[in-house]
Amino acid sequence: MERMPKWADVMLTPLISLILAFAISALVILAIGESPAEALKVMVEGALGSSYGWGFTLYYTTNFIFTGLAVMVAYHAGLFNIGGEGQAAIGGLGVALVLLALPWPHWALALPAAAVGAALFGALWALIPAWLQARRGSHIVITTIMFNFIAAALLNYVLVNLLRPVGSMDPASASFPASTHLPKLSEMALGFGIEWGRNTPANVTFFVAVAACLLVWLLIWRTRLGYEIRAFGKSEPAALYAGISPVRITVSAMLISGGLAGLMAINNVMGEAERLMLNAVEGAGFIGIAVALMGRNHPFGVFLAALLFGFLYQGGGELALWTTIPRELIVVIQALVILFTGALDNMVRMPLERLFKALRRKGA
Amino acid sequence: MDFATALQILDSAIRLMTPLLMACLAGLYSERAGVFDIGLEGKMLMAAFTSASVAYATGSAWLGLLAGIAGSGAMAGLHGLASISFRGNQLISGVAINFLASGLTVLLGQRIFGLGGRTPSLSGAARFNEITLPFADSLRPVPVIGRIYADLISGHTILVYVAFAMVPLTWWVLYRTRFGLRLRAVGENPASVDTAGISVTRLRFAAVMICGVLCGVAGAYLATGISAGFVKEMTAGRGFIALAALIFAKWRPWSALGATFLFGLLEAVANRFPNLDLGVVTVPSMFMNALPYILTVIILAGFVGRAIPPRAGGEPYVKER
């Protein structure tokens, strides 16, 4: 079959899918009797119109970069990791245990330690489904969904029965010591004498997330393991023939994926709440699916998609605040993005392929 | 535990298992035809919302039921379009449907009723009310059996009986009709069905739409039978428990009855005894709630019997040219 040029495959198809998703979102807004233009204006102003808005947008972006990268790495190995939610939640437990266990003198020491805890716990939570898929053939999608629920129950138990400080009614851990509080981006800006993003939760983790994008790019396209992951994802029989062990690749890819999802906890648990609470992940694990799909499974794409979803998330909050449109509008937009860029990919691709074929014939 | 408590727990187990059973059988049709469906949750949620809204507007639970089927059917059509017509990824499509339902129900609910996504509470004919079976009251004095008949078997809404009747019906359709044979074949080896001159697309669409109808009934039962109206996220993971039950049942109708009863019973016991005291240890409620998921993982891992899904499940069928 005739193929499209690469730029059309990488840029044009997702762009058209995205436009379709947003067009239908606009129709949904119209259908509930609001003006899409007005809604867009509120969202843009609320999310990007001030340094306050940007502070929140970047905070959400940080979350979505981690979960997006997590879904992406697994996807390259042909694995669909729906367990980001659970892995990030358990990553939060890792952060809390690390930060509450030792008297950390300074955040610069606490951050790497907490990151290790977060990644380790997230990776461990992904290890079990990975091992079950590789060794026992249980479907990773189903097991990771089940592990999301098990993680929620486990965390609920740990918070209520083990980590809750004496006398507190909240199912939450004690607050982390002040010495472990991460510097906010606004404080860092003030250090340069710039008034930026006051009272927003965006913190130094944003830079960790950007670094993670770079490292994941290096891993997938510049290392042997990355090559093996991609080869395995493209064709399992071919990988097997080339001497790549399916068990090793499945387990490594999921460990990295779970670790990345777990790392999200340093942003929301350590950087924002500064204690572990129930439902700290707030669905970011699921948004990672949309982010990875929209970012075409490339770290740079994931970064851009995370930024867009950060904008949508913050803008959606502003919508709920200033208009009668509920916050759930972003869930609908998220669903449409997943639907069009993921499941209905061929709906856009097939006519495009036909179009390019016709053009080529005319040109020849 | 005395007899009356046991009866109460069993009664509540039957109520709680009904939506699971319907959704589980729904998934059974779809997955037996080779279309994975992790969107059961979203379909049920959509149906719960549309049925509650229409039941409130018309005052008729039956019209609500039809609306529920329509709402869930629309989602099923979308799933069919994405995963059959356009050969998209069935899992991604299912995820999208769950989100779509979760967002749309609140968005529309807030727009129509302005109650933060809830529908106004239903009463009277807008709900499916409990049916007292014949002789229930006169048989009650009979020891043991009378109580079981009057308190356990009698006194449910019509949808509960429909759900139970669906089990033998599904068995009959799948194993005793030509349609059922073809449906199972299309989930195992679509190419052979295609060679026999039968449309894979049409068969799979039929299965996906049956799935939509059954999820519609399950959702309508949630909103108009078990509770009185729609509440945001009211399915609360039941679609995933139904999926778990389907794996537990190894994609077989009678086993689906057993699996959903087990999960219904677990939920009923957890509701009744938040911290279950077994004498030696106290089981926390969180563990009881997570038990269906844990059991499913164990079954999937093949530690207790192997669960082998339909062979062509999850793969779009591409006709050879």
XYZ file of C-alpha atoms in Angstrom:
685
model
C 0.000 0.000 0.000
C 1.234 3.501 -0.767
C 2.382 5.369 2.304
C 2.109 9.001 3.204
C 5.192 11.155 3.577
C 6.589 10.974 7.096
C 5.716 14.550 8.009
C 2.070 13.875 7.242
C 2.093 10.756 9.379
C 3.800 12.415 12.337
C 2.282 15.902 12.175
C -0.779 16.079 9.958
C -2.779 13.091 11.232
C -2.552 13.988 14.932
C -3.185 17.638 14.135
C -6.400 16.868 12.249
C -7.452 14.431 14.986
C -6.835 17.124 17.550
C -8.789 19.730 15.587
C -11.691 17.266 15.335
C -11.572 16.631 19.081
C -11.634 20.341 19.857
C -14.336 21.027 17.271
C -16.594 18.483 18.939
C -15.726 19.918 22.347
C -16.862 23.296 21.011
C -20.103 21.681 19.870
C -20.575 20.217 23.351
C -20.150 23.683 24.863
C -22.666 25.031 22.349
C -25.052 22.201 23.197
C -25.087 23.132 26.870
C -25.913 26.667 25.834
C -22.609 28.404 26.374
C -20.348 30.191 23.942
C -17.199 28.270 22.971
C -15.371 31.512 22.195
C -16.236 32.903 25.611
C -15.150 29.643 27.272
C -11.862 29.674 25.394
C -11.268 33.264 26.462
C -11.856 32.436 30.131
C -9.564 29.429 29.880
C -6.741 31.266 28.125
C -6.901 34.194 30.508
C -7.196 31.973 33.558
C -4.388 29.636 32.601
C -1.976 31.795 30.631
C -3.048 35.367 31.228
C -1.137 35.912 34.452
C 1.912 34.546 36.198
C -0.536 33.148 38.766
C -2.303 31.172 36.025
C 1.020 30.036 34.585
C 2.135 28.850 38.015
C -0.789 26.453 38.220
C -0.525 25.462 34.557
C 3.128 24.500 35.006
C 2.329 22.606 38.206
C -0.225 20.441 36.378
C 2.096 20.168 33.378
C 4.761 18.680 35.648
C 2.343 15.962 36.791
C 1.289 15.136 33.263
C 4.862 14.988 31.920
C 5.652 12.194 34.364
C 2.503 10.167 33.744
C 2.691 10.826 29.999
C 6.274 9.574 29.848
C 5.226 6.544 31.880
C 2.512 5.557 29.401
C 4.857 6.347 26.513
C 7.744 4.097 27.604
C 5.413 1.147 28.117
C 3.746 1.851 24.777
C 7.056 1.580 22.944
C 7.318 -1.958 24.284
C 3.790 -2.652 23.039
C 2.387 -2.530 26.576
C -0.606 -0.396 27.506
C -0.029 0.779 31.061
C -3.346 1.961 32.530
C -1.865 1.669 35.989
C -0.249 5.117 36.187
C -2.834 6.180 38.731
C -1.958 3.382 41.149
C 1.763 3.630 40.506
C 1.752 7.371 41.235
C -0.299 6.806 44.389
C 2.117 4.189 45.676
C 4.989 6.463 44.618
C 3.479 8.993 47.016
C 3.723 6.415 49.765
C 7.417 6.018 48.928
C 7.919 9.774 49.206
C 6.115 9.933 52.543
C 8.075 7.042 54.037
C 11.409 8.528 52.955
C 10.604 12.015 54.194
C 9.135 10.907 57.524
C 11.844 8.343 58.283
C 14.892 10.597 58.549
C 15.525 14.157 59.756
C 16.533 15.665 56.419
C 18.767 18.713 56.869
C 18.044 20.313 53.495
C 15.643 19.905 50.605
C 18.493 19.407 48.142
C 19.335 16.174 49.970
C 15.736 15.197 50.562
C 14.709 15.622 46.915
C 16.944 12.931 45.398
C 16.156 10.565 48.248
C 12.418 11.165 47.870
C 12.725 10.745 44.106
C 14.392 7.384 44.610
C 11.641 6.381 47.035
C 8.922 7.517 44.640
C 10.438 5.799 41.611
C 11.181 2.632 43.544
C 7.663 2.292 44.938
C 6.062 3.144 41.598
C 8.319 0.662 39.823
C 7.546 -2.066 42.341
C 3.837 -1.502 41.856
C 4.329 -1.945 38.109
C 6.627 -4.925 38.563
C 3.890 -7.314 39.655
C 1.650 -6.795 36.575
C 4.779 -6.866 34.391
C 5.973 -10.124 35.856
C 2.493 -11.626 35.619
C 2.272 -10.619 31.954
C 5.734 -11.880 31.087
C 5.675 -15.118 33.045
C 2.037 -16.048 33.478
C 0.499 -14.426 30.411
C -2.077 -12.367 32.300
C -3.170 -9.339 30.300
C -1.310 -6.262 31.499
C -4.218 -3.905 30.821
C -6.529 -5.821 33.116
C -3.943 -6.355 35.839
C -2.886 -2.699 35.888
C -6.553 -1.647 36.157
C -6.969 -4.057 39.073
C -3.790 -2.711 40.644
C -5.191 0.828 40.539
C -8.045 -0.286 42.768
C -5.789 -2.368 44.996
C -3.442 0.619 45.376
C -6.343 2.838 46.431
C -7.449 0.303 49.047
C -3.895 -0.237 50.293
C -3.226 3.479 50.584
C -6.520 3.978 52.379
C -5.526 1.294 54.876
C -2.013 2.629 55.393
C -3.211 6.211 55.873
C -6.039 5.342 58.229
C -4.263 2.733 60.313
C -0.520 3.310 60.104
C 0.545 6.779 58.968
C -2.199 8.884 60.526
C -0.816 10.961 63.406
C -2.343 10.262 66.837
C -5.457 12.337 67.440
C -5.992 13.296 63.808
C -9.243 12.423 62.070
C -7.981 12.981 58.518
C -6.863 9.925 56.606
C -3.524 11.606 55.877
C 0.081 11.350 57.007
C 1.781 13.883 59.258
C 3.113 16.973 57.505
C 6.627 16.613 56.205
C 9.297 18.591 58.128
C 9.819 22.145 56.891
C 13.397 21.365 55.873
C 12.107 19.076 53.117
C 9.791 21.636 51.522
C 10.742 22.141 47.905
C 11.384 25.667 46.658
C 8.471 27.019 44.670
C 9.153 28.522 41.259
C 7.847 31.811 42.647
C 10.491 31.798 45.399
C 13.172 31.046 42.843
C 11.934 33.918 40.675
C 12.025 36.219 43.702
C 15.654 35.206 44.165
C 16.274 36.835 40.791
C 14.218 39.819 41.885
C 11.236 38.919 39.746
C 7.710 38.886 41.077
C 6.293 35.727 39.430
C 3.553 33.227 40.217
C 2.881 34.013 43.874
C 0.842 31.429 45.805
C 1.097 28.806 43.095
C 2.278 25.230 43.675
C 4.691 25.071 40.721
C 8.011 24.035 42.157
C 11.489 22.860 41.324
C 10.099 19.460 40.254
C 9.244 21.068 36.921
C 12.942 20.996 36.042
C 13.167 17.374 37.129
C 10.312 16.632 34.722
C 12.060 18.397 31.846
C 15.217 16.435 32.625
C 13.145 13.250 32.645
C 11.940 14.047 29.104
C 15.541 14.315 27.967
C 16.603 11.129 29.734
C 13.673 9.174 28.317
C 14.555 10.408 24.825
C 18.152 9.236 25.358
C 16.934 5.933 26.739
C 14.530 5.114 23.918
C 16.561 6.305 20.930
C 20.180 6.243 22.080
C 20.639 3.129 24.197
C 20.684 -0.555 23.557
C 17.813 -1.165 25.970
C 15.748 1.469 24.182
C 16.402 -0.191 20.856
C 15.371 -3.532 22.289
C 12.221 -2.020 23.769
C 11.235 -0.539 20.416
C 12.099 -3.711 18.531
C 10.024 -5.743 20.966
C 7.116 -3.341 20.667
C 7.190 -3.426 16.871
C 7.332 -7.175 16.528
C 7.586 -9.696 19.314
C 8.518 -12.653 17.035
C 11.247 -10.615 15.345
C 12.619 -9.514 18.717
C 12.574 -13.087 19.936
C 14.430 -14.188 16.810
C 17.032 -11.481 17.430
C 17.673 -12.928 20.863
C 15.796 -10.288 22.858
C 14.219 -11.785 25.955
C 10.515 -10.899 26.194
C 10.543 -11.306 29.963
C 13.476 -8.954 30.403
C 12.046 -6.284 28.092
C 8.519 -6.462 29.526
C 9.837 -6.197 33.064
C 12.386 -3.436 32.302
C 9.921 -1.336 30.318
C 7.283 -1.594 33.026
C 9.790 -0.877 35.806
C 10.835 2.318 34.011
C 7.211 3.165 33.283
C 6.121 2.608 36.874
C 9.132 4.515 38.146
C 8.246 7.516 35.996
C 4.627 7.430 37.170
C 5.842 7.156 40.761
C 8.115 10.177 40.294
C 5.029 12.313 39.847
C 4.621 12.087 43.609
C 7.568 14.401 44.248
C 5.555 17.131 42.531
C 2.146 16.660 44.122
C 2.972 15.031 47.461
C 6.342 16.570 48.339
C 6.089 19.807 46.366
C 2.461 20.745 46.827
C 0.569 19.049 49.687
C 3.688 18.437 51.809
C 1.951 15.432 53.350
C 0.383 12.291 51.911
C -3.384 12.422 51.517
C -5.974 10.167 49.974
C -6.487 10.575 46.222
C -3.459 12.803 45.797
C -3.047 11.732 42.160
C -6.391 13.226 41.080
C -6.602 11.340 37.807
C -3.238 12.476 36.447
C -2.384 8.836 35.803
C -5.246 8.600 33.346
C -4.474 11.931 31.712
C -1.058 10.446 30.986
C -2.784 8.179 28.450
C -4.123 11.167 26.520
C -0.803 12.981 26.846
C 1.192 10.046 25.462
C -1.253 9.457 22.605
C -1.321 13.106 21.684
C 2.448 13.435 22.010
C 2.839 10.626 19.483
C 4.938 8.713 22.013
C 7.841 11.113 21.736
C 9.222 12.940 24.809
C 9.061 16.322 23.086
C 5.489 15.603 22.023
C 4.719 14.497 25.571
C 6.100 17.774 26.880
C 3.913 19.804 24.516
C 0.850 17.655 25.195
C 1.426 17.914 28.955
C 1.598 21.684 28.587
C -1.697 21.654 26.687
C -3.339 19.484 29.322
C -1.866 21.660 32.065
C -3.529 24.573 30.335
C -6.815 22.675 29.976
C -6.739 21.619 33.621
C -6.068 25.070 34.999
C -8.352 26.703 32.423
C -11.080 24.208 33.265
C -10.804 25.146 36.939
C -11.198 28.811 36.033
C -14.225 27.946 33.866
C -15.903 26.295 36.813
C -15.103 29.344 38.913
C -16.313 32.072 36.560
C -18.953 30.423 34.373
C -21.643 27.802 34.817
C -19.610 25.259 32.867
C -18.511 22.534 35.280
C -14.915 21.382 35.543
C -15.900 18.074 33.973
C -15.666 19.779 30.576
C -11.966 18.885 30.622
C -12.841 15.234 31.170
C -14.952 15.391 27.996
C -12.136 17.092 26.076
C -9.711 14.499 27.413
C -12.041 11.704 26.286
C -12.351 13.184 22.800
C -8.588 13.599 22.498
C -8.075 9.950 23.480
C -10.842 8.863 21.124
C -9.661 10.765 18.067
C -5.889 10.504 18.437
C -5.992 6.939 19.753
C -8.958 4.869 18.724
C -10.209 6.725 15.652
C -6.731 7.271 14.236
C -7.600 5.370 11.059
C -10.646 7.515 10.426
C -8.300 10.409 9.689
C -5.443 8.358 8.271
C -7.358 6.363 5.657
C -8.752 9.347 3.707
C -5.400 11.130 4.025
C -3.585 8.147 2.587
C -6.017 8.077 -0.287
C -5.510 11.796 -0.830
C -1.729 11.491 -0.950
C -2.020 8.550 -3.308
C -4.178 10.603 -5.663
C -1.795 13.555 -5.463
C 1.181 11.372 -6.239
C -0.542 9.851 -9.230
C -1.340 13.292 -10.557
C 2.247 14.428 -10.013
C 3.743 11.432 -11.807
C -24.731 -15.351 62.759
C -28.449 -16.020 62.976
C -30.808 -16.938 60.161
C -32.349 -13.467 59.825
C -28.939 -11.766 59.442
C -27.862 -14.335 56.881
C -31.061 -13.725 54.930
C -30.502 -9.981 55.021
C -26.950 -10.318 53.756
C -28.006 -12.675 50.975
C -30.845 -10.345 50.026
C -28.478 -7.416 49.787
C -26.010 -9.574 47.845
C -28.705 -10.241 45.247
C -29.418 -6.528 44.885
C -25.736 -5.688 44.594
C -24.932 -8.474 42.143
C -27.687 -7.549 39.671
C -25.893 -4.671 37.899
C -22.685 -6.702 37.974
C -24.430 -9.679 36.392
C -25.992 -7.593 33.633
C -22.718 -5.832 32.842
C -20.813 -9.098 33.042
C -23.146 -10.770 30.518
C -22.845 -7.634 28.370
C -19.083 -7.994 28.341
C -19.522 -11.701 27.640
C -21.273 -11.087 24.322
C -18.776 -8.464 23.220
C -15.634 -10.327 24.216
C -16.887 -13.680 22.924
C -17.178 -11.932 19.543
C -13.601 -10.744 19.836
C -14.124 -7.149 20.929
C -12.554 -6.346 24.292
C -14.608 -3.928 26.290
C -13.156 -2.010 29.192
C -15.854 0.612 28.617
C -18.546 -1.288 30.560
C -18.202 1.270 33.334
C -18.787 4.201 31.009
C -21.767 2.597 29.292
C -23.423 1.841 32.602
C -22.777 5.353 33.854
C -24.238 6.909 30.713
C -27.282 4.641 30.966
C -27.748 5.490 34.629
C -27.808 9.171 33.742
C -30.099 9.005 30.707
C -32.513 6.637 32.424
C -32.745 8.770 35.550
C -33.235 11.960 33.511
C -35.973 10.538 31.320
C -37.645 8.743 34.216
C -37.743 12.048 36.077
C -39.070 13.983 33.067
C -41.754 11.451 32.136
C -42.470 9.874 35.491
C -42.110 6.463 33.921
C -39.394 4.024 34.878
C -40.032 2.064 31.691
C -39.334 5.064 29.454
C -36.274 5.622 31.628
C -35.150 2.096 30.895
C -35.505 2.707 27.155
C -33.509 5.918 27.464
C -30.855 4.081 29.436
C -30.568 1.510 26.678
C -30.354 4.320 24.111
C -27.626 6.139 26.063
C -25.562 3.027 26.544
C -26.295 1.947 22.962
C -24.891 5.207 21.615
C -21.660 4.543 23.498
C -21.616 0.967 22.197
C -22.066 2.294 18.654
C -19.083 4.559 19.164
C -17.026 1.644 20.409
C -18.082 -0.395 17.389
C -17.261 2.431 15.014
C -13.794 2.885 16.491
C -12.830 -0.715 17.042
C -14.656 -2.531 14.228
C -15.149 -0.082 11.354
C -11.927 1.867 11.774
C -9.927 -0.998 13.275
C -8.750 1.179 16.142
C -7.328 -0.015 19.423
C -10.216 -1.513 21.417
C -8.618 -0.798 24.768
C -7.989 2.864 23.989
C -11.540 3.190 22.702
C -12.847 1.701 25.947
C -10.796 4.124 28.017
C -12.134 7.034 25.959
C -15.725 5.866 26.489
C -15.240 5.722 30.245
C -13.984 9.303 30.294
C -16.636 10.506 27.882
C -19.414 9.145 30.071
C -17.813 10.420 33.248
C -17.568 13.958 31.839
C -20.747 14.166 29.772
C -23.059 12.942 32.539
C -21.967 15.682 34.907
C -21.827 18.334 32.180
C -25.335 17.574 30.927
C -26.698 16.911 34.400
C -25.485 20.266 35.671
C -26.888 21.967 32.581
C -30.322 20.346 32.773
C -30.920 20.115 36.502
C -28.347 22.469 38.048
C -27.748 20.134 40.968
C -24.017 19.640 40.527
C -24.482 16.685 38.206
C -27.172 14.871 40.166
C -30.681 14.329 38.880
C -33.603 15.155 41.164
C -34.626 12.149 43.221
C -37.179 9.833 41.704
C -40.266 8.491 43.356
C -43.378 6.473 42.568
C -43.696 5.178 39.027
C -40.408 6.805 38.028
C -38.644 4.013 39.893
C -38.767 0.290 39.478
C -40.541 -0.818 42.597
C -40.313 -4.067 44.430
C -42.549 -6.879 43.310
C -44.110 -9.236 45.808
C -44.315 -12.654 44.256
C -47.557 -14.646 44.608
C -48.182 -16.255 48.003
C -45.127 -14.555 49.519
C -47.064 -13.389 52.542
C -49.071 -16.537 53.037
C -45.978 -18.733 52.784
C -43.930 -16.648 55.213
C -44.916 -18.704 58.310
C -43.533 -21.916 56.768
C -40.229 -22.576 58.542
C -37.011 -21.745 56.668
C -38.348 -22.140 53.122
C -41.176 -19.677 53.676
C -38.784 -17.002 54.882
C -36.382 -17.663 52.037
C -39.200 -17.375 49.521
C -40.780 -14.274 51.018
C -37.660 -12.328 51.990
C -35.030 -13.519 49.562
C -36.699 -14.581 46.351
C -39.672 -12.253 46.460
C -39.483 -8.507 46.855
C -37.053 -7.448 44.154
C -37.606 -5.165 41.209
C -38.441 -6.647 37.847
C -34.930 -5.935 36.561
C -33.444 -8.332 39.093
C -35.557 -11.155 37.702
C -34.694 -10.075 34.169
C -30.989 -10.232 35.012
C -31.309 -13.740 36.405
C -33.351 -14.846 33.401
C -30.634 -13.521 31.139
C -28.245 -16.229 32.334
C -30.040 -19.268 30.837
C -31.040 -17.134 27.856
C -27.432 -16.181 27.180
C -26.379 -19.798 27.542
C -29.058 -20.837 25.069
C -28.206 -18.102 22.564
C -24.486 -18.804 22.686
C -24.542 -22.580 22.650
C -27.811 -23.577 21.017
C -28.380 -21.108 18.186
C -26.671 -20.554 14.878
C -26.102 -16.910 15.788
C -24.335 -17.979 18.985
C -22.106 -20.430 17.175
C -21.084 -17.772 14.695
C -20.599 -15.237 17.446
C -18.243 -17.529 19.321
C -16.449 -18.416 16.091
C -15.853 -14.784 15.213
C -14.072 -14.339 18.531
C -11.864 -17.355 17.984
C -11.144 -17.304 14.286
C -12.759 -14.490 12.315
C -11.085 -15.544 9.076
C -12.955 -18.837 9.052
C -16.274 -17.080 9.574
C -15.406 -14.707 6.764
C -14.532 -17.620 4.488
C -17.949 -19.111 5.199
C -19.424 -15.973 3.693
C -20.633 -14.378 6.907
C -19.883 -10.738 7.613
C -17.445 -10.391 10.517
C -18.259 -6.707 10.786
C -21.985 -7.290 11.091
C -21.623 -10.059 13.654
C -19.243 -8.060 15.807
C -21.490 -5.020 15.611
C -24.432 -7.168 16.706
C -22.451 -8.418 19.704
C -21.284 -4.923 20.642
C -24.852 -3.602 20.428
C -26.202 -6.439 22.598
C -23.502 -5.446 25.055
C -24.787 -1.873 24.886
C -28.366 -2.943 25.583
C -27.413 -5.051 28.599
C -25.198 -2.308 30.032
C -28.160 0.004 29.523
C -30.353 -2.219 31.682
C -27.598 -2.436 34.299
C -27.272 1.345 34.414
C -31.034 1.856 34.551
C -31.216 -0.578 37.463
C -28.554 1.412 39.321
C -30.346 4.728 38.891
C -34.011 3.718 38.990
C -34.009 0.413 40.870
C -31.350 0.244 43.560
C -31.250 4.009 44.151
C -33.596 6.874 43.399
C -31.808 8.959 40.814
C -28.433 9.565 39.256
C -25.427 10.650 41.288
C -22.063 11.651 39.822
C -19.803 8.608 39.295
C -22.494 6.348 40.730
C -21.176 3.214 39.018
C -18.161 3.460 41.336
C -15.988 0.876 39.616
C -18.783 -1.673 39.088
C -17.915 -1.896 35.400
C -14.439 -3.001 36.323
C -15.728 -5.476 38.897
C -17.992 -6.879 36.158
C -14.934 -7.178 33.945
C -13.158 -8.958 36.782
C -16.149 -11.276 37.188
C -16.072 -12.024 33.471
C -12.474 -13.205 33.724
C -13.343 -15.091 36.893
C -16.159 -16.801 35.005
C -13.792 -17.607 32.136
C -16.248 -16.031 29.679
C -19.076 -18.498 30.490
C -22.659 -17.495 31.362
C -23.389 -19.831 34.298
C -20.017 -19.123 35.846
C -20.794 -15.421 35.428
C -23.754 -15.968 37.728
C -21.479 -17.545 40.321
C -18.736 -14.947 40.001
C -21.062 -11.961 40.269
C -22.840 -13.569 43.222
C -19.494 -13.990 44.955
C -18.588 -10.345 44.334
C -22.064 -9.190 45.372
C -21.755 -11.213 48.553
C -18.324 -9.744 49.308
C -19.751 -6.246 48.949
C -22.770 -7.101 51.093
C -20.594 -8.536 53.852
C -18.248 -5.539 53.702
C -21.235 -3.190 54.006
C -22.670 -5.106 56.923
C -19.460 -5.647 58.874
C -17.062 -2.761 58.133
C -14.330 -4.509 60.077
C -14.897 -8.214 59.825
C -13.861 -10.002 63.019
C -12.810 -13.557 62.253
C -11.685 -14.292 65.814
C -7.997 -14.642 64.953
C -7.659 -11.523 62.817
C -9.814 -8.538 62.015
C -10.190 -8.028 58.290
C -10.309 -4.303 57.454
C -13.040 -3.107 55.103
C -10.425 -1.875 52.621
C -9.288 -5.442 52.143
C -12.833 -6.665 51.571
C -13.337 -3.941 48.954
C -10.127 -4.829 47.172
C -10.766 -8.568 47.302
C -12.505 -8.900 43.904
C -9.565 -7.186 42.235
C -7.024 -9.296 44.110
C -8.891 -12.502 43.261
C -8.976 -11.511 39.600
C -5.231 -10.938 39.522
C -4.707 -14.363 41.091
C -7.039 -16.029 38.577
C -5.407 -14.179 35.692
C -2.024 -15.371 36.842
C -3.317 -18.903 36.523
C -2.669 -19.860 40.113
C -6.249 -21.092 40.459
C -7.322 -22.443 37.105
C -6.456 -20.799 33.837
C -8.603 -18.078 32.300
C -8.090 -18.211 28.556
C -9.780 -15.361 26.682
C -11.277 -15.769 23.190
C -8.332 -16.149 20.854
C -9.073 -13.288 18.455
C -10.001 -10.919 21.296
C -8.551 -7.438 21.008
C -7.534 -7.735 17.374
C -9.336 -5.879 14.639
C -10.150 -8.122 11.721
C -8.558 -7.181 8.426
C -10.028 -8.940 5.436
C -7.479 -10.529 3.164
C -7.543 -9.211 -0.334
